[in-house]
PDB file of C-alpha atoms in Angstrom:
ATOM      1  CA  ARG W   1      38.599  52.698   0.033  1.00 81.00           C
ATOM      2  CA  TYR W   2      42.220  51.312  -0.012  1.00 86.00           C
ATOM      3  CA  TYR W   3      42.303  52.117  -3.692  1.00 91.00           C
ATOM      4  CA  VAL W   4      41.909  55.549  -3.584  1.00 93.00           C
ATOM      5  CA  PHE W   5      45.813  55.730  -1.588  1.00 91.00           C
ATOM      6  CA  GLU W   6      46.960  53.654  -4.738  1.00 92.00           C
ATOM      7  CA  HIS W   7      45.095  56.261  -6.866  1.00 94.00           C
ATOM      8  CA  TYR W   8      46.414  59.181  -5.693  1.00 91.00           C
ATOM      9  CA  ARG W   9      49.650  58.493  -3.731  1.00 91.00           C
ATOM     10  CA  GLY W  10      51.091  55.660  -5.946  1.00 93.00           C
ATOM     11  CA  SER W  11      52.360  51.664  -5.711  1.00 92.00           C
ATOM     12  CA  SER W  12      53.997  52.088  -2.347  1.00 93.00           C
ATOM     13  CA  TYR W  13      50.708  51.779  -0.485  1.00 92.00           C
ATOM     14  CA  VAL W  14      48.778  48.756  -2.141  1.00 92.00           C
ATOM     15  CA  ILE W  15      48.662  46.016  -0.067  1.00 93.00           C
ATOM     16  CA  PRO W  16      50.423  43.240  -0.798  1.00 94.00           C
ATOM     17  CA  THR W  17      48.455  40.661  -2.718  1.00 93.00           C
ATOM     18  CA  ASP W  18      51.922  38.554  -2.329  1.00 95.00           C
ATOM     19  CA  ASP W  19      52.935  37.648   1.317  1.00 97.00           C
ATOM     20  CA  PRO W  20      51.656  35.685   2.766  1.00 97.00           C
ATOM     21  CA  ASP W  21      50.958  36.753   6.529  1.00 98.00           C
ATOM     22  CA  LEU W  22      47.881  38.500   4.488  1.00 97.00           C
ATOM     23  CA  GLU W  23      46.277  35.576   2.596  1.00 97.00           C
ATOM     24  CA  PRO W  24      43.797  35.809   6.264  1.00 98.00           C
ATOM     25  CA  TYR W  25      42.849  39.389   5.290  1.00 97.00           C
ATOM     26  CA  HIS W  26      42.839  39.291   1.502  1.00 96.00           C
ATOM     27  CA  LYS W  27      40.243  36.251   2.145  1.00 97.00           C
ATOM     28  CA  TRP W  28      38.408  37.852   5.025  1.00 97.00           C
ATOM     29  CA  PHE W  29      38.325  41.170   2.728  1.00 96.00           C
ATOM     30  CA  GLU W  30      37.080  39.726  -0.456  1.00 96.00           C
ATOM     31  CA  HIS W  31      34.083  38.301   1.607  1.00 98.00           C
ATOM     32  CA  VAL W  32      33.038  41.088   2.781  1.00 97.00           C
ATOM     33  CA  LEU W  33      33.167  42.891  -1.085  1.00 95.00           C
ATOM     34  CA  SER W  34      30.689  39.924  -1.692  1.00 97.00           C
ATOM     35  CA  LEU W  35      28.523  40.483   0.375  1.00 98.00           C
ATOM     36  CA  ASP W  36      24.683  42.212  -0.759  1.00 98.00           C
ATOM     37  CA  CYS W  37      24.300  44.595   2.126  1.00 98.00           C
ATOM     38  CA  VAL W  38      27.847  45.588   1.613  1.00 97.00           C
ATOM     39  CA  GLN W  39      28.061  46.074  -1.718  1.00 96.00           C
ATOM     40  CA  ARG W  40      24.913  48.253  -1.825  1.00 96.00           C
ATOM     41  CA  THR W  41      27.042  50.994   0.414  1.00 96.00           C
ATOM     42  CA  LEU W  42      30.282  50.945  -2.027  1.00 95.00           C
ATOM     43  CA  PRO W  43      29.966  54.567  -4.043  1.00 94.00           C
ATOM     44  CA  ASP W  44      31.182  53.984  -7.538  1.00 95.00           C
ATOM     45  CA  LYS W  45      34.690  53.949  -7.663  1.00 94.00           C
ATOM     46  CA  GLY W  46      35.448  56.924 -10.568  1.00 94.00           C
ATOM     47  CA  GLU W  47      32.695  59.383  -8.735  1.00 95.00           C
ATOM     48  CA  TYR W  48      34.095  59.111  -5.556  1.00 94.00           C
ATOM     49  CA  LEU W  49      37.995  59.281  -7.274  1.00 94.00           C
ATOM     50  CA  GLU W  50      36.411  62.490  -8.267  1.00 92.00           C
ATOM     51  CA  HIS W  51      34.811  63.846  -5.604  1.00 88.00           C
ATOM     52  CA  ILE W  52      37.622  62.903  -2.512  1.00 88.00           C
ATOM     53  CA  GLY W  53      40.601  63.991  -5.060  1.00 90.00           C
ATOM     54  CA  LYS W  54      39.265  67.169  -3.998  1.00 87.00           C
ATOM     55  CA  TYR W  55      40.824  66.709  -0.536  1.00 83.00           C
ATOM     56  CA  ALA W  56      43.947  64.752  -2.539  1.00 85.00           C
ATOM     57  CA  ASP W  57      45.016  67.761  -4.745  1.00 86.00           C
ATOM     58  CA  SER W  58      44.132  70.272  -1.147  1.00 81.00           C
ATOM     59  CA  SER W  59      42.087  72.214  -3.472  1.00 85.00           C
ATOM     60  CA  ALA W  60      38.288  71.299  -0.907  1.00 83.00           C
ATOM     61  CA  ARG W  61      36.937  73.509   0.757  1.00 81.00           C
ATOM     62  CA  SER W  62      35.103  72.901   3.897  1.00 82.00           C
ATOM     63  CA  LYS W  63      35.784  73.723   6.791  1.00 82.00           C
ATOM     64  CA  VAL W  64      36.965  69.620   7.709  1.00 82.00           C
ATOM     65  CA  ALA W  65      39.149  70.457   5.011  1.00 82.00           C
ATOM     66  CA  ASN W  66      41.064  73.569   6.150  1.00 82.00           C
ATOM     67  CA  ALA W  67      41.624  71.210   9.640  1.00 83.00           C
ATOM     68  CA  VAL W  68      42.875  68.821   7.855  1.00 80.00           C
ATOM     69  CA  ARG W  69      45.177  71.437   6.009  1.00 80.00           C
ATOM     70  CA  ARG W  70      45.613  72.318   9.886  1.00 82.00           C
ATOM     71  CA  GLY W  71      46.737  69.259  11.193  1.00 84.00           C
ATOM     72  CA  VAL W  72      43.732  70.173  14.046  1.00 85.00           C
ATOM     73  CA  ALA W  73      40.206  68.758  14.623  1.00 87.00           C
ATOM     74  CA  ALA W  74      37.671  70.296  12.340  1.00 84.00           C
ATOM     75  CA  HIS W  75      36.021  71.432  15.970  1.00 84.00           C
ATOM     76  CA  GLU W  76      38.955  73.335  16.705  1.00 82.00           C
ATOM     77  CA  LEU W  77      38.654  76.117  13.806  1.00 77.00           C
ATOM     78  CA  ASP W  78      37.435  79.777  14.800  1.00 74.00           C
ATOM     79  CA  ASP W  79      34.851  80.254  12.477  1.00 63.00           C
ATOM     80  CA  GLU W  80      34.965  83.936  12.318  1.00 62.00           C
ATOM     81  CA  LYS W  81      38.760  83.810  11.667  1.00 62.00           C
ATOM     82  CA  ASP W  82      39.272  80.889   9.675  1.00 58.00           C
ATOM     83  CA  GLU W  83      38.072  81.517   5.796  1.00 61.00           C
ATOM     84  CA  TYR W  84      36.673  77.804   4.091  1.00 52.00           C
TER      85      TYR W  84
END
């Protein structure tokens, strides 16, 4: 799901493909993505980008989203005090 970083944060978050030191990583990554057992678990990119967009633009309203905005773990939020 690295494509999420590029989509919402820009091209500086792309993992370079022209770095020889990263060639083993890219070979491994391509192999893993080619596996049927992995393919079956991957979400549709467009739908996933739309879903995760709520977190990228801080419009998500959930206990986890509130915790991320506050920089704490969700279990640290007090449900009686914190709105979500």
